[in-house]
Coordinates of C-alpha atoms in Angstrom, one line a residue:
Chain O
X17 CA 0.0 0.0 0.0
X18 CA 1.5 3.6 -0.8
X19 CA 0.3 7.2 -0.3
X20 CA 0.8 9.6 -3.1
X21 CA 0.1 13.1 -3.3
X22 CA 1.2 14.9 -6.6
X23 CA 0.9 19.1 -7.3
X24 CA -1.2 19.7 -4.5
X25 CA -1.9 23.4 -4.4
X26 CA -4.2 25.3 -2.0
X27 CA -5.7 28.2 -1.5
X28 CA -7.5 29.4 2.2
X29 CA -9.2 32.7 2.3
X30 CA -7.6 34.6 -0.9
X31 CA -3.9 33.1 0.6
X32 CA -1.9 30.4 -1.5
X33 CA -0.9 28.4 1.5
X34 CA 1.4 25.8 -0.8
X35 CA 1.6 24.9 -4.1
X36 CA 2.9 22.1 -6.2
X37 CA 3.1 19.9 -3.0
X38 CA 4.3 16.2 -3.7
X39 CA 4.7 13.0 -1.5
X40 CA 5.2 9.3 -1.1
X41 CA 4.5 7.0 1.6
X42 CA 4.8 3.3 1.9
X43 CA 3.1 1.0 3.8
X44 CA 5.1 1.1 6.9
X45 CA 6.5 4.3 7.1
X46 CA 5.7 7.6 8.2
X47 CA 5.6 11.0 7.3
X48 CA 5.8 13.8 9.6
X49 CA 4.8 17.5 8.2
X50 CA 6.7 20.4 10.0
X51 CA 6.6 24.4 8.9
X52 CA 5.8 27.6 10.7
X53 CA 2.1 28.3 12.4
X54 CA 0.1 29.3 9.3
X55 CA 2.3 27.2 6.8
X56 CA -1.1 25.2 6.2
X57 CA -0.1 21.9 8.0
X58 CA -3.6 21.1 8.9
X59 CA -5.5 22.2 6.0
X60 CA -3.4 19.3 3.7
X61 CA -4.8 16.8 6.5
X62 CA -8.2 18.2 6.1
X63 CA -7.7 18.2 2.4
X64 CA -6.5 14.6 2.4
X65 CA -9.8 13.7 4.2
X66 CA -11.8 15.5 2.1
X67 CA -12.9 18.2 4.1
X68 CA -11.2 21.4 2.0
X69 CA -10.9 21.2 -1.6
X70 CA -7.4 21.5 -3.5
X71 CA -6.9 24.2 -6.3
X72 CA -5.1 21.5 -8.1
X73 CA -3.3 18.4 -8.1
X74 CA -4.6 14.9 -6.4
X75 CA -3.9 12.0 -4.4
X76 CA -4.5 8.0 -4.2
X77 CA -3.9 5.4 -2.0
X78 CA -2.4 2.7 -4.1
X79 CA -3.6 -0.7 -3.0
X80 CA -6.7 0.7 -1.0
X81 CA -10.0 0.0 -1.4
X82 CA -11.1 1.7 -4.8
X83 CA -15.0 2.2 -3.6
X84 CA -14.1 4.5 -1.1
X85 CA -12.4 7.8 -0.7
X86 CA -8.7 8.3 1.1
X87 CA -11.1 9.7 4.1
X88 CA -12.9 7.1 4.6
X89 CA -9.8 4.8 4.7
X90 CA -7.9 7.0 7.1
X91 CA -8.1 8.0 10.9
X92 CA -8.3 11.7 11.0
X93 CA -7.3 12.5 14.7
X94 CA -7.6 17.0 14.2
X95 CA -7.0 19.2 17.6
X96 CA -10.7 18.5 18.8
X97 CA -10.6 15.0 20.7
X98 CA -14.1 14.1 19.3
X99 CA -15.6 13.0 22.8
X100 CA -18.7 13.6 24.0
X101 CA -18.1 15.2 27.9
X102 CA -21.4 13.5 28.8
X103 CA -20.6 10.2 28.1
X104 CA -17.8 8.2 29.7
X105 CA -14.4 7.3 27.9
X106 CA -15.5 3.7 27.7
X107 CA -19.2 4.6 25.8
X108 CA -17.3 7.3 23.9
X109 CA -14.5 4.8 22.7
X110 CA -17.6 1.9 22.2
X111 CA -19.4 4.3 20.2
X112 CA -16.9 5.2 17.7
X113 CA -16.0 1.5 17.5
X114 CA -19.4 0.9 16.6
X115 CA -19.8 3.9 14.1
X116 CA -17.0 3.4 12.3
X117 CA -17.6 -0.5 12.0
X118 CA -14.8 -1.8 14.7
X119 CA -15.6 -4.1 17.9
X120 CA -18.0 -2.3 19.8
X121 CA -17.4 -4.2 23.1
X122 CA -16.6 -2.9 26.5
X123 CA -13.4 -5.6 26.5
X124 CA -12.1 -4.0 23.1
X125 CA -12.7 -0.5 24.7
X126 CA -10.9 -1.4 27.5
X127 CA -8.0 -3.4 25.4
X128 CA -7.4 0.3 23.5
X129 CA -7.3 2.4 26.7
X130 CA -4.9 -0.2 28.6
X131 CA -3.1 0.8 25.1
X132 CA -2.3 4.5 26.2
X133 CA -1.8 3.2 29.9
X134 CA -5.7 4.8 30.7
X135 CA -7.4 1.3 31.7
X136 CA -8.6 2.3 34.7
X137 CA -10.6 5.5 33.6
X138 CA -13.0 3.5 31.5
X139 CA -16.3 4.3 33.7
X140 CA -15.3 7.9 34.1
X141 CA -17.2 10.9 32.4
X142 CA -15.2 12.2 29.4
X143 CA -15.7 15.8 30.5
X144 CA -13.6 15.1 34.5
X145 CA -10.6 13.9 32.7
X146 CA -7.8 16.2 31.8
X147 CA -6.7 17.2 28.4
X148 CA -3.9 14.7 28.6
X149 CA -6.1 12.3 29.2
X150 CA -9.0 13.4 26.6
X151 CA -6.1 13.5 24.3
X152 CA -4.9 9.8 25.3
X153 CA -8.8 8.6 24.9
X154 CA -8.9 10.3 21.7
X155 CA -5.9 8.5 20.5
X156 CA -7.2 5.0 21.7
X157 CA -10.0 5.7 18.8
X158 CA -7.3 5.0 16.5
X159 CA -7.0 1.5 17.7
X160 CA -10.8 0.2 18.0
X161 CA -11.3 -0.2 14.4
X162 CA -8.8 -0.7 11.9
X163 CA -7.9 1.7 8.9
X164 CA -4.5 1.5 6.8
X165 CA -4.2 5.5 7.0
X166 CA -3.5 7.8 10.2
X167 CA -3.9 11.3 9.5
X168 CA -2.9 13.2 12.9
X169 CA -2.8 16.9 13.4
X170 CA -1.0 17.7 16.3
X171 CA -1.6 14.5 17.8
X172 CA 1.0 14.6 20.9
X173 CA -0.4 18.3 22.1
X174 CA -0.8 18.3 26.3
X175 CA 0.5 14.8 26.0
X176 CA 3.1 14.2 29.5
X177 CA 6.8 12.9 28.6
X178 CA 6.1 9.0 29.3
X179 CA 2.5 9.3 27.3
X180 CA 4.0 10.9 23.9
X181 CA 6.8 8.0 24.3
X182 CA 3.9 5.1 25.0
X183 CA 1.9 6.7 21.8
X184 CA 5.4 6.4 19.8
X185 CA 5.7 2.7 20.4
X186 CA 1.8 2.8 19.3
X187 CA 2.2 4.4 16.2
X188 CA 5.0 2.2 15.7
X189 CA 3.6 -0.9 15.9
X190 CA 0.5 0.7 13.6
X191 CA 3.7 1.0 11.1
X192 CA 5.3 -2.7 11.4
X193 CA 2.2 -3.8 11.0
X194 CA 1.4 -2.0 7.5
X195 CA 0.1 1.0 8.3
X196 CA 0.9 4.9 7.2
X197 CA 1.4 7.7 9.2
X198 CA 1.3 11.1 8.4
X199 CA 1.4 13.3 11.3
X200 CA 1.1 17.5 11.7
X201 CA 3.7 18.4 14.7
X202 CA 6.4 20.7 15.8
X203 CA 7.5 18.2 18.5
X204 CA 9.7 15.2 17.7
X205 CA 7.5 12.2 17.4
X206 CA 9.9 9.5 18.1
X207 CA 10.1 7.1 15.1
X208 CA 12.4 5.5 13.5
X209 CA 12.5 5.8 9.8
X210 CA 10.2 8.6 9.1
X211 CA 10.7 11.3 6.3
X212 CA 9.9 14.8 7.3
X213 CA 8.0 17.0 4.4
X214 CA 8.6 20.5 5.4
X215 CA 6.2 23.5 3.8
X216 CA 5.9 27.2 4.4
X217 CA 7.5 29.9 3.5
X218 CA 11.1 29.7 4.5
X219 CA 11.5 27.4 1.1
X220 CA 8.4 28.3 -0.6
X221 CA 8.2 25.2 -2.3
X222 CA 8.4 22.3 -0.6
Chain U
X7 CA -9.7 15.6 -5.4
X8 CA -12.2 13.0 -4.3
X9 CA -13.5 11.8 -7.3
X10 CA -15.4 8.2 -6.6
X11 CA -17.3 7.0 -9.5
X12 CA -20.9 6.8 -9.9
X13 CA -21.0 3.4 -9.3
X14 CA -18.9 3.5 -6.2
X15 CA -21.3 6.0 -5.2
X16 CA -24.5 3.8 -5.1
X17 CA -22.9 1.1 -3.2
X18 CA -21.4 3.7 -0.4
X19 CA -25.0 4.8 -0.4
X20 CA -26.9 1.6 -0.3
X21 CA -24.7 -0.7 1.6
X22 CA -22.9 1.8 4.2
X23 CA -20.7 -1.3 4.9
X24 CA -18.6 -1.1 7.9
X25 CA -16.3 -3.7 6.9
X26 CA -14.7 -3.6 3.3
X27 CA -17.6 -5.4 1.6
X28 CA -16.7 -7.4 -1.8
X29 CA -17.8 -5.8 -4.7
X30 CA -21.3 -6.8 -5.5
X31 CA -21.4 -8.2 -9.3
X32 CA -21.1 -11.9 -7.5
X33 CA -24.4 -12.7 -5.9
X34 CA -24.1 -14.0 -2.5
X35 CA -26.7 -16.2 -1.1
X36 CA -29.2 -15.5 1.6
X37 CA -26.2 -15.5 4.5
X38 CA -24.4 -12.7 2.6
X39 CA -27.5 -10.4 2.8
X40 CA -28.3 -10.9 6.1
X41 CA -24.4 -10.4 6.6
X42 CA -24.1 -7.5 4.8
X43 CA -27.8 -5.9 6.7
X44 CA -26.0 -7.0 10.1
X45 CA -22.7 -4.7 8.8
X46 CA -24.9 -1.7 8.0
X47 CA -27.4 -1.5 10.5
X48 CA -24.5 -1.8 13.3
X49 CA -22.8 1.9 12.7
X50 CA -26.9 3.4 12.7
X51 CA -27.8 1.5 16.2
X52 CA -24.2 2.8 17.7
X53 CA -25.5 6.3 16.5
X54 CA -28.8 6.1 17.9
X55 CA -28.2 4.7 21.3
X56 CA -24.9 7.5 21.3
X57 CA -27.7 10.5 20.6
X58 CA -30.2 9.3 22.8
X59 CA -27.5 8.3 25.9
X60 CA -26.1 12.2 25.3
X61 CA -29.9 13.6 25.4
X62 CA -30.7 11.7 28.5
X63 CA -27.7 12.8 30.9
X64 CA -27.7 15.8 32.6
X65 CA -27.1 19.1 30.3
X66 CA -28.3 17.1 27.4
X67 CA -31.9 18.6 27.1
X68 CA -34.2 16.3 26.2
X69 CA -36.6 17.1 29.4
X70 CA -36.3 20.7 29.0
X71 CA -38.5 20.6 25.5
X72 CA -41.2 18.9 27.9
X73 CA -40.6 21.2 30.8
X74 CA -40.4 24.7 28.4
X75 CA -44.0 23.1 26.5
X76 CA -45.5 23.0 29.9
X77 CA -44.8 26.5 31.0
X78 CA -45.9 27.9 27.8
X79 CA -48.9 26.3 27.7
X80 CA -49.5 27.2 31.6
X81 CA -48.1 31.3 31.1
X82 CA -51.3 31.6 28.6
X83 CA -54.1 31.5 30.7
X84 CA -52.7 34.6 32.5
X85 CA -52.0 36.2 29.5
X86 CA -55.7 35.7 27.9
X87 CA -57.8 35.6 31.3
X88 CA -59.7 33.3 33.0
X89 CA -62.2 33.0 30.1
X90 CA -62.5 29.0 29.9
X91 CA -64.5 29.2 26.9
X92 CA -62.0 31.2 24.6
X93 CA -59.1 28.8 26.0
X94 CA -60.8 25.8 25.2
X95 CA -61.2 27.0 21.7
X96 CA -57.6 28.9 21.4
X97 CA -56.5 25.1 23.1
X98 CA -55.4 23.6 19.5
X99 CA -53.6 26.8 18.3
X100 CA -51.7 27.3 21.6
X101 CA -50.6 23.7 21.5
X102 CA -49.7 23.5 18.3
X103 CA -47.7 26.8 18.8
X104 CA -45.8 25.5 22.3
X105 CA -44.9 22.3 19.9
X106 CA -43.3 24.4 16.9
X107 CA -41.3 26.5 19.9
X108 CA -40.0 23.7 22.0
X109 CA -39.1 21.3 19.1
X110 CA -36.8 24.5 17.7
X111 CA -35.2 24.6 21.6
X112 CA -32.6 22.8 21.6
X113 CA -32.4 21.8 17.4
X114 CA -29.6 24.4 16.8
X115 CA -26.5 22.1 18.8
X116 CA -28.2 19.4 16.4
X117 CA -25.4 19.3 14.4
X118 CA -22.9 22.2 16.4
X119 CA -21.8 20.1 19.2
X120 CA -20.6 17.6 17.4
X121 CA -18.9 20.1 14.8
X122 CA -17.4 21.9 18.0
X123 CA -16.1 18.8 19.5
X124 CA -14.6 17.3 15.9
X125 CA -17.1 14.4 15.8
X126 CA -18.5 15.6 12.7
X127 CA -15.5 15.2 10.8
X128 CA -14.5 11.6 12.2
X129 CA -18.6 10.8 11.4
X130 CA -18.1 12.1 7.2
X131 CA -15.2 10.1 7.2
X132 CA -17.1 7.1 8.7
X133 CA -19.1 4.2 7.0
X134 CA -22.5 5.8 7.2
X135 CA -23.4 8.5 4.6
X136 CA -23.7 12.0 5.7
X137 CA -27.8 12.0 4.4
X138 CA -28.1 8.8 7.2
X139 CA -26.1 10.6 9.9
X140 CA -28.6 13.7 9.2
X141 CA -31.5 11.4 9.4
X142 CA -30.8 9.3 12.7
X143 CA -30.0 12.7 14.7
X144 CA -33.2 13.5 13.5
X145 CA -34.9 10.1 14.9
X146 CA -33.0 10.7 17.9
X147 CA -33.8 14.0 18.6
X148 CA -37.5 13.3 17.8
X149 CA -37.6 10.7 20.4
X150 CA -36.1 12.2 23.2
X151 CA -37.7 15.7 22.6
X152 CA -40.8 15.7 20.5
X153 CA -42.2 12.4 21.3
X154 CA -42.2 13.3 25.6
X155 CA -44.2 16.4 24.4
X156 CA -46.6 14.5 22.4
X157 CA -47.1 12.3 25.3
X158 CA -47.8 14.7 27.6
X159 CA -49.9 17.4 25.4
X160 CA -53.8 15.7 26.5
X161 CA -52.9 16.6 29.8
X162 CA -51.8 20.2 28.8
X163 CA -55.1 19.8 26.6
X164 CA -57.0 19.8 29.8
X165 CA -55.7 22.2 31.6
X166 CA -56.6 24.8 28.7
X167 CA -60.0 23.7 29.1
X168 CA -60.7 21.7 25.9
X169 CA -63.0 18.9 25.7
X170 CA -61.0 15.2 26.6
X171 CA -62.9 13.3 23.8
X172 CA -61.3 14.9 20.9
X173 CA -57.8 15.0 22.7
X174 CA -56.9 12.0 21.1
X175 CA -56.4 13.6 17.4
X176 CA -54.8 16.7 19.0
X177 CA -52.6 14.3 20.0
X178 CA -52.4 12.6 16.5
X179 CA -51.8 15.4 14.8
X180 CA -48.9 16.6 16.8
X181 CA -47.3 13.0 15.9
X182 CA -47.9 13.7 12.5
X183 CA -46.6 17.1 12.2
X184 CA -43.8 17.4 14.7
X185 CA -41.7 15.1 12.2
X186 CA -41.7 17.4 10.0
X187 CA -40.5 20.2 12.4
X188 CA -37.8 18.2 13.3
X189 CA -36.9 17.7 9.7
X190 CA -36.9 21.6 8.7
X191 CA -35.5 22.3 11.8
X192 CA -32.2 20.6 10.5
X193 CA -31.9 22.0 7.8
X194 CA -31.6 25.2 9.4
X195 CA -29.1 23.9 12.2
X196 CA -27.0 22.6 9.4
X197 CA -26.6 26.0 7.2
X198 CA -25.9 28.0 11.2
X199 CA -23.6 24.8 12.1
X200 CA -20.4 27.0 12.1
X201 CA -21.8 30.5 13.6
X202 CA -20.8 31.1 16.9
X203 CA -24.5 32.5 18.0
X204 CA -26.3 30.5 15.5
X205 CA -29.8 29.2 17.2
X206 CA -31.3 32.7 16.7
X207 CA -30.4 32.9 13.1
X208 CA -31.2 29.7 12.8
X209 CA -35.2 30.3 14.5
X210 CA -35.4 33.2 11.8
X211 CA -34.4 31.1 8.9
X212 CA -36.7 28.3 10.0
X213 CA -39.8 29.5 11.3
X214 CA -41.3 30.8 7.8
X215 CA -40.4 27.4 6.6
X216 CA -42.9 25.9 9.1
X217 CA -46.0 27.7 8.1
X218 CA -47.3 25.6 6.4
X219 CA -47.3 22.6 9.0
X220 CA -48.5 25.6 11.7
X221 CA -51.7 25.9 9.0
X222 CA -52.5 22.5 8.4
X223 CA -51.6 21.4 12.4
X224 CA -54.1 23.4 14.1
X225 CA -56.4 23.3 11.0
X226 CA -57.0 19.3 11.8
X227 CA -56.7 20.0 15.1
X228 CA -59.6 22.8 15.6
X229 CA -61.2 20.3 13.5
X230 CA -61.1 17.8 16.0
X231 CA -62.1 19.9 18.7
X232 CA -65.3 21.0 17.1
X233 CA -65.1 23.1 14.1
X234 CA -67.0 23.0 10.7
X235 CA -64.2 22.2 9.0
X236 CA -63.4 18.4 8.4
X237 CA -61.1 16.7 10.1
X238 CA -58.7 14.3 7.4
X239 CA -58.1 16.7 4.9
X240 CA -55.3 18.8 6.9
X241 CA -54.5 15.6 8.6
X242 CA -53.5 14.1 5.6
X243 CA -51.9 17.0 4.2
X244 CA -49.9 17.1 7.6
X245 CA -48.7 13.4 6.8
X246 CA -47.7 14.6 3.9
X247 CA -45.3 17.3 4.4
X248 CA -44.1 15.4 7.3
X249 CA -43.8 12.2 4.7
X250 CA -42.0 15.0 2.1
X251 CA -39.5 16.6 4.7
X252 CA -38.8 12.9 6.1
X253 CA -37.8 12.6 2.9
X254 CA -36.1 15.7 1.5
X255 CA -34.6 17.7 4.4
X256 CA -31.6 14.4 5.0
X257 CA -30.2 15.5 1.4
X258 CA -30.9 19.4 2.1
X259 CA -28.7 19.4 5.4
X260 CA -25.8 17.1 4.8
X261 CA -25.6 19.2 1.7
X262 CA -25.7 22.2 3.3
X263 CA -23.3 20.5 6.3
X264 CA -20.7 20.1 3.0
X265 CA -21.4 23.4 1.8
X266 CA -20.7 25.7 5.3
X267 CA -17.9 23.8 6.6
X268 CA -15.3 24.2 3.1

């Protein structure tokens, strides 16, 4: 399976954020996008998904399913954790397994949050944990139903020291086991063998 | 540039499968289509039972429709007087009037909660087409807030006086219309979905729209209670806008969902 994105070009609000943007990703490997605030990091996520349109150029997942688009292949994971504060982290986690056609059970639930070391917060309300932890429950949605493709913005923000180095030997073990990662950050992520695609406008280009 | 073809477009539609379904051409037996019903229904249930858990907790505001219909209905015999006689026969209008204003409460964080919180964008990326998402809020929403009301509206019935043996298609004919408020309602909480202060926009942009069940609602209704007028004409011209909106408004607000958020 590969990622490819060729001439991507886009335009936010009158402003040509890049242009002629161009990538590859294997299966297995990850891509980490880095540039200034404003350099349009998380609008090439949220044009991957399908949420903003492109001026130009397009992009394919090679060896995906052709019936549906790279969005509905992908996880997007943007700076909202997509909880519901009313619900607890175990029903939140259950629902989205359920939704997005993974195991809906309370054991696979629980299985994903032992998975960011937050096991024992399963029964609480989404809205009394702290943003680390919101953050950590939002990541264990990546891992209750399986997609090839993560598309994270930001995804180590009010993450602690351990917890960003836990979620590396996650996304890590998403990667040996065929997956693509393509990841929004100024901080470091942690993995081994991934390419860094730098835009903004210190090169212009990319 | 997401450019599915036509094709790919139907089965996404149809089939909503959860799991990557094989392409259809070879027909499976009975097993596969119960298989394949089992795959699509699962992501609408998890949908359902998620609205209707949120509405139920605490904050989530599916008694306060129920609570807001009863002091309406109660505030109105101090502002018209003590005159039974004119309450009993302004009874349909005012009911019908509480019902529009507490199925708008609460229709505007239909679809802005979830865009604040960023589970609109993991739901248009999931299995389930944006036209079913718009339509199971909507059955949600109508259970936990509209259907309460409609429960409770003979009782409000009698306490404005009207007669108990025509309550019954009062009653009816707030089931058959409120769907359709529901419906329009969306619409307009879609095209606000972004906007900061959106619910009062949003009761402007709506509220012409539901004229037309207004008119036909307390038409049957007043019927019922004892007018000249009959009785199933209005009724079944209430099914039927609620029967068109069912039908219409799904594709209306995920489009206008698609449109606002680019």
């Amino acid at each position: 399976m590969r990622l490819r994105a060729w001439d991507l070009t886009m335009e936010r609000g009158g402003r040509r954020l890049f242009s002629r943007l161009g990538f590859e990703a294997e299966a297995g490997s990850a891509l980490i996008v880095v540039g200034p605030n404003g350099a349009g990091k998380s609008s090439l996520l949220r044009g991957l998904c399908g949420f903003l349109p492109f001026a130009s150029g397009g992009f394919a997942l090679d060896g995906g399913d052709g019936e549906r688009s790279l969005g509905e292949q992908a996880h997007y994971l943007g700076h909202a954790d997509a909880l519901k504060g009313a619900l607890t982290a175990g029903e939140n986690l259950a629902f989205w397994a359920g939704a997005l056609g993974g195991d809906a059970r309370r054991e696979a639930a629980q299985a994903a949050l032992a998975r960011v070391g937050l096991a024992h917060v399963i029964d609480f309300p989404a809205r009394a944990l702290s943003a680390g932890q919101k953050r950590r429950v939002a990541l264990a949605r990546l891992l209750v139903a399986r997609r090839p493709l993560w598309l994270l913005d930001e995804p180590t923000t009010a993450l602690d020291v351990a917890a960003q180095s836990s979620f590396a030997g996650v996304m890590q073990a998403f990667m040996d086991d065929g997956g693509i990662v393509v990841a929004a950050t100024h901080a470091p992520l942690g993995l081994k063998g991934a390419r860094e695609l730098r835009i903004g406008a210190v090169e212009g280009v990319a | 540039m997401r450019t599915a073809p036509p094709a790919a477009m139907c089965a996404k539609f149809w089939l909503f499968g959860a799991t990557p379904l094989p392409s259809l051409p070879h027909k499976g037996g009975g097993c596969e289509l119960v298989r394949i019903a089992v795959v699509s229904v699962t992501p609408v249930l998890a949908l359902f039972a998620r609205e209707w858990r949120i509405a139920r907790r605490i904050g989530g505001g599916a008694s306060v429709g129920a609570v807001f219909f009863l002091i309406l209905v109660s505030i109105m015999p101090f502002a018209i007087g003590p005159d039974m006689n004119l309450l009993a026969r302004l009874g349909p209008a005012i009911l019908w009037i509480a019902a529009l204003l507490a199925t708008l409460l609460g229709l505007d964080r239909l679809f802005q909660a979830d865009q604040d919180d960023g589970s609109l964008d993991v739901m248009i990326d999931g299995p389930l087409p944006l036209e079913l998402v718009t339509l199971v809020k909507c059955a949600a929403h109508w259970t936990t807030s509209a259907l309460p009301l409609i429960v409770v509206s003979p009782v409000f019935g009698l306490m404005l006086g009207m007669a108990p043996a025509p309550l019954g298609l009062v009653v009816a004919t707030l089931a058959a219309g409120t769907p359709a408020l529901t419906m329009i309602g969306a619409i307009g909480a879609a095209l606000t979905v972004s906007l900061r202060r959106g619910g009062l926009l949003m009761a402007v942009l709506v509220l012409p729209l539901t004229i037309p069940v207004l008119i036909f609602g307390v038409a049957a209704a007043s019927a019922a209670s004892g007018g000249a007028a009959p009785f199933l004409t209005p009724f079944l011209m209430l099914c039927a806008i609620s029967l068109f909106a069912i039908a219409a408004a799904p594709f209306a607000a995920a489009a206008a969902l698609r449109h606002v958020r680019e």
